[in-house]
Amino acid sequence: MASGFPVIDLFAGAGGLSLGATNAGCDVLLSVDNDEVSCRTIETNSRFLGGVVECADVTELGGADLRRLAGLEAGDPLLVVGGAPCQPFSKAAYWVEAGSEAAYRRARASGTSAEKPPPPEFARPDKRRTLVEEFWRLVRDSNADGFVFENVRSITHPRNRPVLEALERAARARGYKLRFVAANAAEFGVPQRRQRVFLLGSRLRRPDAPQPTHAAPDAAAEEGRSSFETAGDALAPYSGDEFSEPEEVVEGRWAEHLRTVPPGWNYKAHTAWGGHPNPTWETETRYWNFLLKLSPDLPSWTVSASPGPWTGPFHWDTRRLRTPELAALQTFPDGYRFEGSRRDRVRQIGNAVPIALAQQMVESVAVALGAEDDNRLLAAA
């Protein structure tokens, strides 16, 4: 465990990385975010998280500001964690449902020859891409001893990879020893198949890659791991009527279609490929999470920060997931409260790092920094 190692969380959101750091034994002294609702969420959950909450734009802060707000002197040990907003790097940012793309998939499904269209360009530059540079600036200027950077898997896409590589080059030039980790949250005890990447940095020694603890049931025993946590087990405590929310009710154009989608399926249950006698769609003509319904016997698919009205995952009882259910799929502790409207709550939960996954990554860097020793960081002095 990290024995109270000081942590500052940038782009803290609802506190996923902070909770992971706390569970790893670290002491989160400062959480920074520019979203007032997210800041209220962290403040509301003071029994889970301590430290100062600073609702501010990171571009207006310097390294000395971070140390001052956290109550740290210039030479005190420090671990900075953060996930710069991932929307600029997500698939949705460059892979849209354009007419030409949908036409191509329909042609392919019907066996007709068609030329695949190129991915569309960004409609406009996204200034949030520079927040990766801001994360590095604050790590450097605060003279942090280590860092944990988190983002979506798509940051490794050729279009986005230069941003990640620039961070790696800058960190190595300053003497950080790095470990890149691509992780499936389900392999770390999270009841959700969520793909994320981490860049772990330490000035003392290279962090170890956390080892997966869970696997699919047919491979778990052979690999010496536990079986995947399931959505059914995670959501069971919140199935009672006392947890119901008005927004969970599904009504409208595709409500009946969703009702007849079996657990673990999506819109393909209503295609000829899926064996439907009167198919509504052809396969590969809709996004995979259209009418996507959870199976209680499997981990959840990735929960989204901004789902559309027919975007899953939906509960196998043909309703939208409740706030505490979404939180449970992200391994937030029972009783953790999210401020704001339903949209605000879903956004905060969907943007968060699963706590059980964050814990493993933070602990790896803290251990590399000698956090379990009383004389930690003397070698870096």
mmCIF file of C-alpha atoms in Angstrom:
data_model
loop_
_atom_site.group_PDB
_atom_site.id
_atom_site.type_symbol
_atom_site.label_atom_id
_atom_site.label_comp_id
_atom_site.label_asym_id
_atom_site.label_seq_id
_atom_site.Cartn_x
_atom_site.Cartn_y
_atom_site.Cartn_z
ATOM 1 C CA MET A 1 0.000 0.000 0.000
ATOM 2 C CA ALA A 2 1.069 3.597 -0.610
ATOM 3 C CA SER A 3 1.263 4.637 3.068
ATOM 4 C CA GLY A 4 -0.217 8.127 2.703
ATOM 5 C CA PHE A 5 1.742 9.145 -0.387
ATOM 6 C CA PRO A 6 0.588 12.677 -1.417
ATOM 7 C CA VAL A 7 -1.554 12.825 -4.571
ATOM 8 C CA ILE A 8 -3.001 15.628 -6.706
ATOM 9 C CA ASP A 9 -5.802 14.700 -9.132
ATOM 10 C CA LEU A 10 -6.172 16.806 -12.299
ATOM 11 C CA PHE A 11 -9.377 16.655 -14.395
ATOM 12 C CA ALA A 12 -10.795 14.933 -11.314
ATOM 13 C CA GLY A 13 -14.402 14.659 -12.525
ATOM 14 C CA ALA A 14 -16.499 12.656 -10.084
ATOM 15 C CA GLY A 15 -13.375 11.342 -8.354
ATOM 16 C CA GLY A 16 -12.651 7.967 -9.968
ATOM 17 C CA LEU A 17 -8.871 8.276 -9.914
ATOM 18 C CA SER A 18 -8.974 9.903 -6.483
ATOM 19 C CA LEU A 19 -10.967 7.005 -5.072
ATOM 20 C CA GLY A 20 -8.554 4.557 -6.670
ATOM 21 C CA ALA A 21 -5.617 6.428 -5.139
ATOM 22 C CA THR A 22 -7.315 6.487 -1.742
ATOM 23 C CA ASN A 23 -7.987 2.741 -1.925
ATOM 24 C CA ALA A 24 -4.321 2.263 -2.793
ATOM 25 C CA GLY A 25 -3.407 3.960 0.494
ATOM 26 C CA CYS A 26 -2.468 7.357 -0.927
ATOM 27 C CA ASP A 27 -3.509 10.697 0.538
ATOM 28 C CA VAL A 28 -5.389 12.798 -2.038
ATOM 29 C CA LEU A 29 -4.658 16.372 -1.020
ATOM 30 C CA LEU A 30 -6.125 18.240 -4.000
ATOM 31 C CA SER A 31 -8.725 17.563 -6.700
ATOM 32 C CA VAL A 32 -8.981 19.991 -9.629
ATOM 33 C CA ASP A 33 -11.759 20.235 -12.225
ATOM 34 C CA ASN A 34 -13.472 23.069 -14.091
ATOM 35 C CA ASP A 35 -16.949 21.496 -13.901
ATOM 36 C CA GLU A 36 -18.910 22.881 -10.957
ATOM 37 C CA VAL A 37 -21.255 19.888 -10.752
ATOM 38 C CA SER A 38 -18.342 17.440 -10.557
ATOM 39 C CA CYS A 39 -16.685 19.562 -7.885
ATOM 40 C CA ARG A 40 -19.900 19.480 -5.848
ATOM 41 C CA THR A 41 -19.962 15.707 -6.206
ATOM 42 C CA ILE A 42 -16.488 15.357 -4.686
ATOM 43 C CA GLU A 43 -17.369 17.792 -1.893
ATOM 44 C CA THR A 44 -20.585 15.870 -1.175
ATOM 45 C CA ASN A 45 -18.611 12.651 -0.719
ATOM 46 C CA SER A 46 -16.177 13.886 1.907
ATOM 47 C CA ARG A 47 -16.612 10.642 3.855
ATOM 48 C CA PHE A 48 -14.955 8.847 0.925
ATOM 49 C CA LEU A 49 -12.535 11.540 -0.228
ATOM 50 C CA GLY A 50 -10.545 14.150 1.643
ATOM 51 C CA GLY A 51 -8.428 17.064 0.525
ATOM 52 C CA VAL A 52 -9.117 20.412 -1.105
ATOM 53 C CA VAL A 53 -11.450 20.702 -4.094
ATOM 54 C CA GLU A 54 -10.424 23.450 -6.519
ATOM 55 C CA CYS A 55 -12.971 24.265 -9.219
ATOM 56 C CA ALA A 56 -10.661 25.857 -11.768
ATOM 57 C CA ASP A 57 -9.321 25.711 -15.315
ATOM 58 C CA VAL A 58 -5.992 23.867 -15.242
ATOM 59 C CA THR A 59 -4.639 26.188 -17.933
ATOM 60 C CA GLU A 60 -4.757 29.003 -15.389
ATOM 61 C CA LEU A 61 -2.792 27.115 -12.727
ATOM 62 C CA GLY A 62 0.935 26.532 -12.343
ATOM 63 C CA GLY A 63 2.933 23.871 -10.590
ATOM 64 C CA ALA A 64 3.562 26.137 -7.602
ATOM 65 C CA ASP A 65 -0.196 26.776 -7.373
ATOM 66 C CA LEU A 66 -0.862 23.037 -7.126
ATOM 67 C CA ARG A 67 1.629 22.590 -4.313
ATOM 68 C CA ARG A 68 0.294 25.620 -2.457
ATOM 69 C CA LEU A 69 -3.327 24.481 -2.723
ATOM 70 C CA ALA A 70 -2.357 20.973 -1.615
ATOM 71 C CA GLY A 71 -0.344 22.298 1.326
ATOM 72 C CA LEU A 72 2.931 20.881 0.023
ATOM 73 C CA GLU A 73 6.385 22.409 0.191
ATOM 74 C CA ALA A 74 8.641 22.469 -2.863
ATOM 75 C CA GLY A 75 10.596 19.386 -1.808
ATOM 76 C CA ASP A 76 7.691 17.263 -0.565
ATOM 77 C CA PRO A 77 6.962 14.017 -2.450
ATOM 78 C CA LEU A 78 4.145 14.222 -4.975
ATOM 79 C CA LEU A 79 2.252 11.918 -7.338
ATOM 80 C CA VAL A 80 0.054 13.602 -9.970
ATOM 81 C CA VAL A 81 -2.802 11.628 -11.545
ATOM 82 C CA GLY A 82 -5.266 12.625 -14.217
ATOM 83 C CA GLY A 83 -7.102 11.792 -17.394
ATOM 84 C CA ALA A 84 -7.324 14.702 -19.806
ATOM 85 C CA PRO A 85 -10.837 14.763 -21.355
ATOM 86 C CA CYS A 86 -11.040 11.803 -23.710
ATOM 87 C CA GLN A 87 -13.703 13.054 -26.145
ATOM 88 C CA PRO A 88 -11.162 14.357 -28.684
ATOM 89 C CA PHE A 89 -9.652 10.861 -28.918
ATOM 90 C CA SER A 90 -12.793 8.733 -28.823
ATOM 91 C CA LYS A 91 -13.995 6.877 -31.887
ATOM 92 C CA ALA A 92 -17.007 9.171 -32.103
ATOM 93 C CA ALA A 93 -14.660 12.081 -32.743
ATOM 94 C CA TYR A 94 -13.549 10.757 -36.106
ATOM 95 C CA TRP A 95 -15.854 7.873 -37.047
ATOM 96 C CA VAL A 96 -19.344 9.225 -37.607
ATOM 97 C CA GLU A 97 -22.517 7.744 -39.056
ATOM 98 C CA ALA A 98 -22.197 9.536 -42.388
ATOM 99 C CA GLY A 99 -24.513 8.516 -45.200
ATOM 100 C CA SER A 100 -21.683 7.078 -47.286
ATOM 101 C CA GLU A 101 -20.487 4.889 -44.415
ATOM 102 C CA ALA A 102 -23.977 3.505 -43.743
ATOM 103 C CA ALA A 103 -24.499 2.864 -47.461
ATOM 104 C CA TYR A 104 -21.233 0.951 -47.610
ATOM 105 C CA ARG A 105 -22.262 -1.288 -44.708
ATOM 106 C CA ARG A 106 -25.662 -1.968 -46.259
ATOM 107 C CA ALA A 107 -23.984 -2.915 -49.522
ATOM 108 C CA ARG A 108 -21.550 -5.215 -47.739
ATOM 109 C CA ALA A 109 -24.392 -6.876 -45.825
ATOM 110 C CA SER A 110 -26.249 -7.583 -49.059
ATOM 111 C CA GLY A 111 -23.172 -8.929 -50.845
ATOM 112 C CA THR A 112 -22.927 -5.978 -53.240
ATOM 113 C CA SER A 113 -19.497 -4.705 -54.185
ATOM 114 C CA ALA A 114 -18.766 -1.267 -52.738
ATOM 115 C CA GLU A 115 -15.737 0.871 -52.008
ATOM 116 C CA LYS A 116 -15.219 1.743 -48.358
ATOM 117 C CA PRO A 117 -15.281 5.532 -47.834
ATOM 118 C CA PRO A 118 -12.419 7.149 -45.936
ATOM 119 C CA PRO A 119 -13.063 8.202 -42.327
ATOM 120 C CA PRO A 120 -14.369 11.784 -42.229
ATOM 121 C CA GLU A 121 -12.143 14.558 -40.935
ATOM 122 C CA PHE A 122 -12.868 16.362 -37.685
ATOM 123 C CA ALA A 123 -15.551 18.932 -38.263
ATOM 124 C CA ARG A 124 -13.454 21.437 -36.312
ATOM 125 C CA PRO A 125 -10.329 21.309 -34.160
ATOM 126 C CA ASP A 126 -10.972 20.315 -30.556
ATOM 127 C CA LYS A 127 -9.056 22.528 -28.162
ATOM 128 C CA ARG A 128 -9.278 19.829 -25.478
ATOM 129 C CA ARG A 129 -6.508 17.970 -27.337
ATOM 130 C CA THR A 130 -4.081 20.494 -25.820
ATOM 131 C CA LEU A 131 -5.073 19.430 -22.303
ATOM 132 C CA VAL A 132 -2.643 16.520 -22.565
ATOM 133 C CA GLU A 133 0.080 19.149 -22.893
ATOM 134 C CA GLU A 134 -1.384 20.967 -19.876
ATOM 135 C CA PHE A 135 -1.277 17.763 -17.858
ATOM 136 C CA TRP A 136 2.414 17.358 -18.667
ATOM 137 C CA ARG A 137 3.141 21.029 -17.952
ATOM 138 C CA LEU A 138 1.718 20.697 -14.454
ATOM 139 C CA VAL A 139 3.536 17.416 -13.789
ATOM 140 C CA ARG A 140 6.796 19.070 -14.844
ATOM 141 C CA ASP A 141 6.303 22.417 -13.136
ATOM 142 C CA SER A 142 5.115 20.891 -9.867
ATOM 143 C CA ASN A 143 8.261 18.750 -9.895
ATOM 144 C CA ALA A 144 6.160 15.635 -9.332
ATOM 145 C CA ASP A 145 8.003 12.439 -8.466
ATOM 146 C CA GLY A 146 5.585 10.347 -10.496
ATOM 147 C CA PHE A 147 2.378 10.470 -12.505
ATOM 148 C CA VAL A 148 -0.512 8.385 -13.789
ATOM 149 C CA PHE A 149 -1.990 9.506 -17.112
ATOM 150 C CA GLU A 150 -5.238 7.837 -18.242
ATOM 151 C CA ASN A 151 -7.173 7.964 -21.485
ATOM 152 C CA VAL A 152 -9.286 6.013 -23.970
ATOM 153 C CA ARG A 153 -7.750 3.277 -26.113
ATOM 154 C CA SER A 154 -8.299 5.406 -29.212
ATOM 155 C CA ILE A 155 -5.493 7.749 -28.194
ATOM 156 C CA THR A 156 -3.237 5.047 -29.688
ATOM 157 C CA HIS A 157 -4.963 5.367 -33.081
ATOM 158 C CA PRO A 158 -2.542 6.648 -35.767
ATOM 159 C CA ARG A 159 -4.462 9.907 -35.878
ATOM 160 C CA ASN A 160 -3.989 10.527 -32.148
ATOM 161 C CA ARG A 161 -0.791 8.630 -31.369
ATOM 162 C CA PRO A 162 1.491 11.674 -31.885
ATOM 163 C CA VAL A 163 -0.131 13.325 -28.850
ATOM 164 C CA LEU A 164 0.705 10.329 -26.659
ATOM 165 C CA GLU A 165 4.208 10.005 -28.122
ATOM 166 C CA ALA A 166 4.927 13.678 -27.407
ATOM 167 C CA LEU A 167 3.996 13.100 -23.762
ATOM 168 C CA GLU A 168 6.267 10.057 -23.620
ATOM 169 C CA ARG A 169 9.230 11.915 -25.141
ATOM 170 C CA ALA A 170 8.848 14.885 -22.808
ATOM 171 C CA ALA A 171 8.601 12.657 -19.733
ATOM 172 C CA ARG A 172 11.657 10.592 -20.668
ATOM 173 C CA ALA A 173 13.657 13.754 -21.316
ATOM 174 C CA ARG A 174 12.928 14.824 -17.730
ATOM 175 C CA GLY A 175 14.138 11.527 -16.337
ATOM 176 C CA TYR A 176 10.849 9.674 -15.824
ATOM 177 C CA LYS A 177 10.894 5.901 -16.276
ATOM 178 C CA LEU A 178 7.713 4.897 -18.062
ATOM 179 C CA ARG A 179 5.363 1.979 -18.350
ATOM 180 C CA PHE A 180 2.532 1.937 -20.910
ATOM 181 C CA VAL A 181 -0.443 -0.248 -19.956
ATOM 182 C CA ALA A 182 -3.463 -1.118 -22.095
ATOM 183 C CA ALA A 183 -6.088 -2.554 -19.761
ATOM 184 C CA ASN A 184 -9.480 -4.219 -19.952
ATOM 185 C CA ALA A 185 -11.230 -3.227 -16.720
ATOM 186 C CA ALA A 186 -12.988 -6.611 -16.517
ATOM 187 C CA GLU A 187 -9.578 -8.240 -15.988
ATOM 188 C CA PHE A 188 -9.103 -6.170 -12.825
ATOM 189 C CA GLY A 189 -12.333 -7.026 -11.035
ATOM 190 C CA VAL A 190 -14.593 -4.437 -12.678
ATOM 191 C CA PRO A 191 -17.982 -5.781 -13.876
ATOM 192 C CA GLN A 192 -17.520 -3.914 -17.157
ATOM 193 C CA ARG A 193 -15.507 -4.538 -20.322
ATOM 194 C CA ARG A 194 -14.009 -1.083 -20.515
ATOM 195 C CA GLN A 195 -10.798 -0.530 -22.474
ATOM 196 C CA ARG A 196 -8.445 2.158 -21.154
ATOM 197 C CA VAL A 197 -4.760 3.019 -21.492
ATOM 198 C CA PHE A 198 -2.383 4.357 -18.852
ATOM 199 C CA LEU A 199 1.043 5.912 -18.955
ATOM 200 C CA LEU A 200 2.769 5.347 -15.611
ATOM 201 C CA GLY A 201 5.804 7.464 -14.751
ATOM 202 C CA SER A 202 8.289 7.349 -11.876
ATOM 203 C CA ARG A 203 11.606 9.068 -11.240
ATOM 204 C CA LEU A 204 12.990 6.237 -9.104
ATOM 205 C CA ARG A 205 12.365 3.068 -11.054
ATOM 206 C CA ARG A 206 10.116 1.889 -13.837
ATOM 207 C CA PRO A 207 6.637 0.979 -12.552
ATOM 208 C CA ASP A 208 5.549 -2.621 -12.951
ATOM 209 C CA ALA A 209 2.557 -3.387 -15.142
ATOM 210 C CA PRO A 210 -0.308 -4.422 -12.827
ATOM 211 C CA GLN A 211 -1.192 -8.053 -13.393
ATOM 212 C CA PRO A 212 -4.797 -8.973 -14.272
ATOM 213 C CA THR A 213 -6.698 -10.708 -11.499
ATOM 214 C CA HIS A 214 -9.790 -11.884 -13.403
ATOM 215 C CA ALA A 215 -10.533 -13.834 -16.588
ATOM 216 C CA ALA A 216 -13.398 -15.467 -18.465
ATOM 217 C CA PRO A 217 -14.791 -18.448 -16.524
ATOM 218 C CA ASP A 218 -13.447 -21.020 -18.992
ATOM 219 C CA ALA A 219 -9.896 -19.664 -18.576
ATOM 220 C CA ALA A 220 -9.875 -18.383 -14.987
ATOM 221 C CA ALA A 221 -8.842 -21.603 -13.234
ATOM 222 C CA GLU A 222 -6.122 -22.397 -15.753
ATOM 223 C CA GLU A 223 -4.680 -18.887 -15.441
ATOM 224 C CA GLY A 224 -4.983 -18.814 -11.654
ATOM 225 C CA ARG A 225 -7.436 -15.908 -11.686
ATOM 226 C CA SER A 226 -10.955 -15.256 -10.458
ATOM 227 C CA SER A 227 -13.849 -15.320 -12.900
ATOM 228 C CA PHE A 228 -15.103 -12.033 -14.337
ATOM 229 C CA GLU A 229 -17.450 -10.063 -12.113
ATOM 230 C CA THR A 230 -20.908 -10.043 -13.708
ATOM 231 C CA ALA A 231 -23.432 -7.292 -14.290
ATOM 232 C CA GLY A 232 -26.040 -9.420 -12.528
ATOM 233 C CA ASP A 233 -24.098 -9.512 -9.279
ATOM 234 C CA ALA A 234 -23.142 -5.822 -9.493
ATOM 235 C CA LEU A 235 -26.698 -4.600 -10.087
ATOM 236 C CA ALA A 236 -28.537 -6.960 -7.738
ATOM 237 C CA PRO A 237 -28.415 -4.629 -4.683
ATOM 238 C CA TYR A 238 -30.226 -1.893 -6.627
ATOM 239 C CA SER A 239 -33.107 -3.875 -8.141
ATOM 240 C CA GLY A 240 -35.720 -2.757 -5.619
ATOM 241 C CA ASP A 241 -38.401 -0.184 -6.312
ATOM 242 C CA GLU A 242 -36.796 2.206 -3.816
ATOM 243 C CA PHE A 243 -34.001 2.753 -6.364
ATOM 244 C CA SER A 244 -36.273 3.381 -9.351
ATOM 245 C CA GLU A 245 -35.892 6.592 -11.368
ATOM 246 C CA PRO A 246 -38.463 8.200 -13.681
ATOM 247 C CA GLU A 247 -35.913 8.377 -16.496
ATOM 248 C CA GLU A 248 -35.422 4.608 -16.562
ATOM 249 C CA VAL A 249 -38.711 4.027 -18.382
ATOM 250 C CA VAL A 250 -38.228 3.345 -22.105
ATOM 251 C CA GLU A 251 -40.904 4.700 -24.424
ATOM 252 C CA GLY A 252 -41.053 5.651 -28.065
ATOM 253 C CA ARG A 253 -40.332 4.346 -31.529
ATOM 254 C CA TRP A 254 -38.134 1.332 -30.756
ATOM 255 C CA ALA A 255 -39.467 0.433 -27.297
ATOM 256 C CA GLU A 256 -41.155 -2.760 -28.469
ATOM 257 C CA HIS A 257 -38.078 -3.781 -30.437
ATOM 258 C CA LEU A 258 -35.948 -3.325 -27.322
ATOM 259 C CA ARG A 259 -38.391 -5.354 -25.230
ATOM 260 C CA THR A 260 -37.938 -8.361 -27.496
ATOM 261 C CA VAL A 261 -34.129 -8.147 -27.684
ATOM 262 C CA PRO A 262 -32.774 -11.058 -25.599
ATOM 263 C CA PRO A 263 -30.261 -10.299 -22.818
ATOM 264 C CA GLY A 264 -26.773 -9.945 -24.249
ATOM 265 C CA TRP A 265 -28.008 -9.019 -27.743
ATOM 266 C CA ASN A 266 -28.466 -5.789 -29.687
ATOM 267 C CA TYR A 267 -30.467 -4.723 -32.745
ATOM 268 C CA LYS A 268 -29.136 -7.782 -34.607
ATOM 269 C CA ALA A 269 -31.842 -9.813 -32.872
ATOM 270 C CA HIS A 270 -34.149 -8.114 -35.384
ATOM 271 C CA THR A 271 -32.142 -9.116 -38.476
ATOM 272 C CA ALA A 272 -32.273 -12.155 -40.735
ATOM 273 C CA TRP A 273 -28.754 -12.977 -39.514
ATOM 274 C CA GLY A 274 -30.156 -13.141 -35.982
ATOM 275 C CA GLY A 275 -32.955 -15.471 -37.116
ATOM 276 C CA HIS A 276 -35.815 -12.984 -36.947
ATOM 277 C CA PRO A 277 -38.741 -14.020 -39.214
ATOM 278 C CA ASN A 278 -39.623 -10.406 -40.041
ATOM 279 C CA PRO A 279 -36.333 -8.497 -39.901
ATOM 280 C CA THR A 280 -36.347 -4.740 -39.389
ATOM 281 C CA TRP A 281 -32.649 -4.159 -40.130
ATOM 282 C CA GLU A 282 -29.698 -5.721 -41.878
ATOM 283 C CA THR A 283 -26.577 -6.473 -39.881
ATOM 284 C CA GLU A 284 -23.768 -3.904 -39.774
ATOM 285 C CA THR A 285 -26.108 -1.034 -40.610
ATOM 286 C CA ARG A 286 -26.361 0.306 -37.064
ATOM 287 C CA TYR A 287 -23.863 1.013 -34.354
ATOM 288 C CA TRP A 288 -23.171 -2.057 -32.227
ATOM 289 C CA ASN A 289 -24.687 -0.491 -29.072
ATOM 290 C CA PHE A 290 -28.025 0.306 -30.718
ATOM 291 C CA LEU A 291 -30.641 -1.455 -28.540
ATOM 292 C CA LEU A 292 -27.796 -3.176 -26.706
ATOM 293 C CA LYS A 293 -29.042 -5.095 -23.680
ATOM 294 C CA LEU A 294 -26.963 -6.432 -20.810
ATOM 295 C CA SER A 295 -26.681 -10.081 -19.874
ATOM 296 C CA PRO A 296 -26.778 -10.689 -16.120
ATOM 297 C CA ASP A 297 -24.234 -13.492 -16.568
ATOM 298 C CA LEU A 298 -21.509 -11.363 -18.184
ATOM 299 C CA PRO A 299 -19.659 -8.121 -17.470
ATOM 300 C CA SER A 300 -21.320 -4.992 -18.827
ATOM 301 C CA TRP A 301 -20.215 -3.286 -21.991
ATOM 302 C CA THR A 302 -18.754 0.198 -21.593
ATOM 303 C CA VAL A 303 -21.194 2.648 -20.032
ATOM 304 C CA SER A 304 -21.344 5.903 -21.963
ATOM 305 C CA ALA A 305 -21.112 9.462 -20.668
ATOM 306 C CA SER A 306 -23.663 10.740 -23.182
ATOM 307 C CA PRO A 307 -25.846 7.912 -24.492
ATOM 308 C CA GLY A 308 -28.518 8.568 -27.062
ATOM 309 C CA PRO A 309 -32.141 7.538 -26.428
ATOM 310 C CA TRP A 310 -31.604 4.114 -28.012
ATOM 311 C CA THR A 311 -27.962 3.612 -27.112
ATOM 312 C CA GLY A 312 -27.167 0.880 -24.607
ATOM 313 C CA PRO A 313 -26.333 -0.825 -22.548
ATOM 314 C CA PHE A 314 -29.896 -1.214 -21.282
ATOM 315 C CA HIS A 315 -30.937 -3.390 -18.352
ATOM 316 C CA TRP A 316 -32.122 -6.897 -19.249
ATOM 317 C CA ASP A 317 -35.499 -5.873 -17.799
ATOM 318 C CA THR A 318 -35.886 -3.437 -20.721
ATOM 319 C CA ARG A 319 -35.202 -0.191 -18.920
ATOM 320 C CA ARG A 320 -32.398 2.310 -18.648
ATOM 321 C CA LEU A 321 -29.812 1.731 -15.957
ATOM 322 C CA ARG A 322 -30.317 3.558 -12.674
ATOM 323 C CA THR A 323 -27.695 5.952 -11.299
ATOM 324 C CA PRO A 324 -26.494 3.558 -8.553
ATOM 325 C CA GLU A 325 -26.374 0.733 -11.096
ATOM 326 C CA LEU A 326 -24.153 2.743 -13.428
ATOM 327 C CA ALA A 327 -21.972 3.638 -10.449
ATOM 328 C CA ALA A 328 -21.708 -0.021 -9.418
ATOM 329 C CA LEU A 329 -20.513 -0.958 -12.915
ATOM 330 C CA GLN A 330 -17.710 1.575 -12.402
ATOM 331 C CA THR A 331 -16.998 0.146 -8.896
ATOM 332 C CA PHE A 332 -17.897 3.362 -7.077
ATOM 333 C CA PRO A 333 -18.565 2.582 -3.416
ATOM 334 C CA ASP A 334 -22.114 1.998 -2.276
ATOM 335 C CA GLY A 335 -23.631 5.270 -1.114
ATOM 336 C CA TYR A 336 -21.484 7.510 -3.306
ATOM 337 C CA ARG A 337 -23.678 10.451 -4.347
ATOM 338 C CA PHE A 338 -23.595 12.282 -7.674
ATOM 339 C CA GLU A 339 -24.828 15.854 -7.898
ATOM 340 C CA GLY A 340 -26.866 17.393 -10.690
ATOM 341 C CA SER A 341 -29.558 16.257 -13.112
ATOM 342 C CA ARG A 342 -29.865 12.752 -14.532
ATOM 343 C CA ARG A 343 -27.807 13.897 -17.526
ATOM 344 C CA ASP A 344 -25.138 15.307 -15.191
ATOM 345 C CA ARG A 345 -24.976 12.110 -13.170
ATOM 346 C CA VAL A 346 -24.701 9.848 -16.210
ATOM 347 C CA ARG A 347 -21.999 12.091 -17.680
ATOM 348 C CA GLN A 348 -19.927 12.050 -14.504
ATOM 349 C CA ILE A 349 -20.162 8.296 -14.093
ATOM 350 C CA GLY A 350 -19.494 7.542 -17.754
ATOM 351 C CA ASN A 351 -16.402 9.770 -17.807
ATOM 352 C CA ALA A 352 -14.900 8.220 -14.677
ATOM 353 C CA VAL A 353 -12.074 5.701 -14.401
ATOM 354 C CA PRO A 354 -13.308 2.467 -12.776
ATOM 355 C CA ILE A 355 -12.103 2.677 -9.203
ATOM 356 C CA ALA A 356 -10.824 -0.904 -8.971
ATOM 357 C CA LEU A 357 -8.742 -0.343 -12.110
ATOM 358 C CA ALA A 358 -7.456 3.060 -10.991
ATOM 359 C CA GLN A 359 -6.326 1.582 -7.675
ATOM 360 C CA GLN A 360 -4.010 -0.901 -9.393
ATOM 361 C CA MET A 361 -2.421 1.735 -11.620
ATOM 362 C CA VAL A 362 -1.834 4.286 -8.849
ATOM 363 C CA GLU A 363 -0.466 1.651 -6.515
ATOM 364 C CA SER A 364 2.044 0.537 -9.174
ATOM 365 C CA VAL A 365 3.552 4.026 -9.419
ATOM 366 C CA ALA A 366 3.454 4.605 -5.663
ATOM 367 C CA VAL A 367 5.345 1.367 -5.065
ATOM 368 C CA ALA A 368 7.880 2.309 -7.759
ATOM 369 C CA LEU A 369 8.430 5.543 -5.872
ATOM 370 C CA GLY A 370 9.148 3.632 -2.679
ATOM 371 C CA ALA A 371 5.906 4.747 -1.061
ATOM 372 C CA GLU A 372 5.911 1.739 1.264
ATOM 373 C CA ASP A 373 9.251 2.818 2.782
ATOM 374 C CA ASP A 374 9.726 5.448 5.479
ATOM 375 C CA ASN A 375 12.765 6.756 3.606
ATOM 376 C CA ARG A 376 11.037 7.049 0.254
ATOM 377 C CA LEU A 377 12.403 9.372 -2.392
ATOM 378 C CA LEU A 378 15.743 9.939 -0.655
ATOM 379 C CA ALA A 379 17.430 8.583 -3.757
ATOM 380 C CA ALA A 380 15.712 11.264 -5.818
ATOM 381 C CA ALA A 381 16.747 14.119 -3.553
#
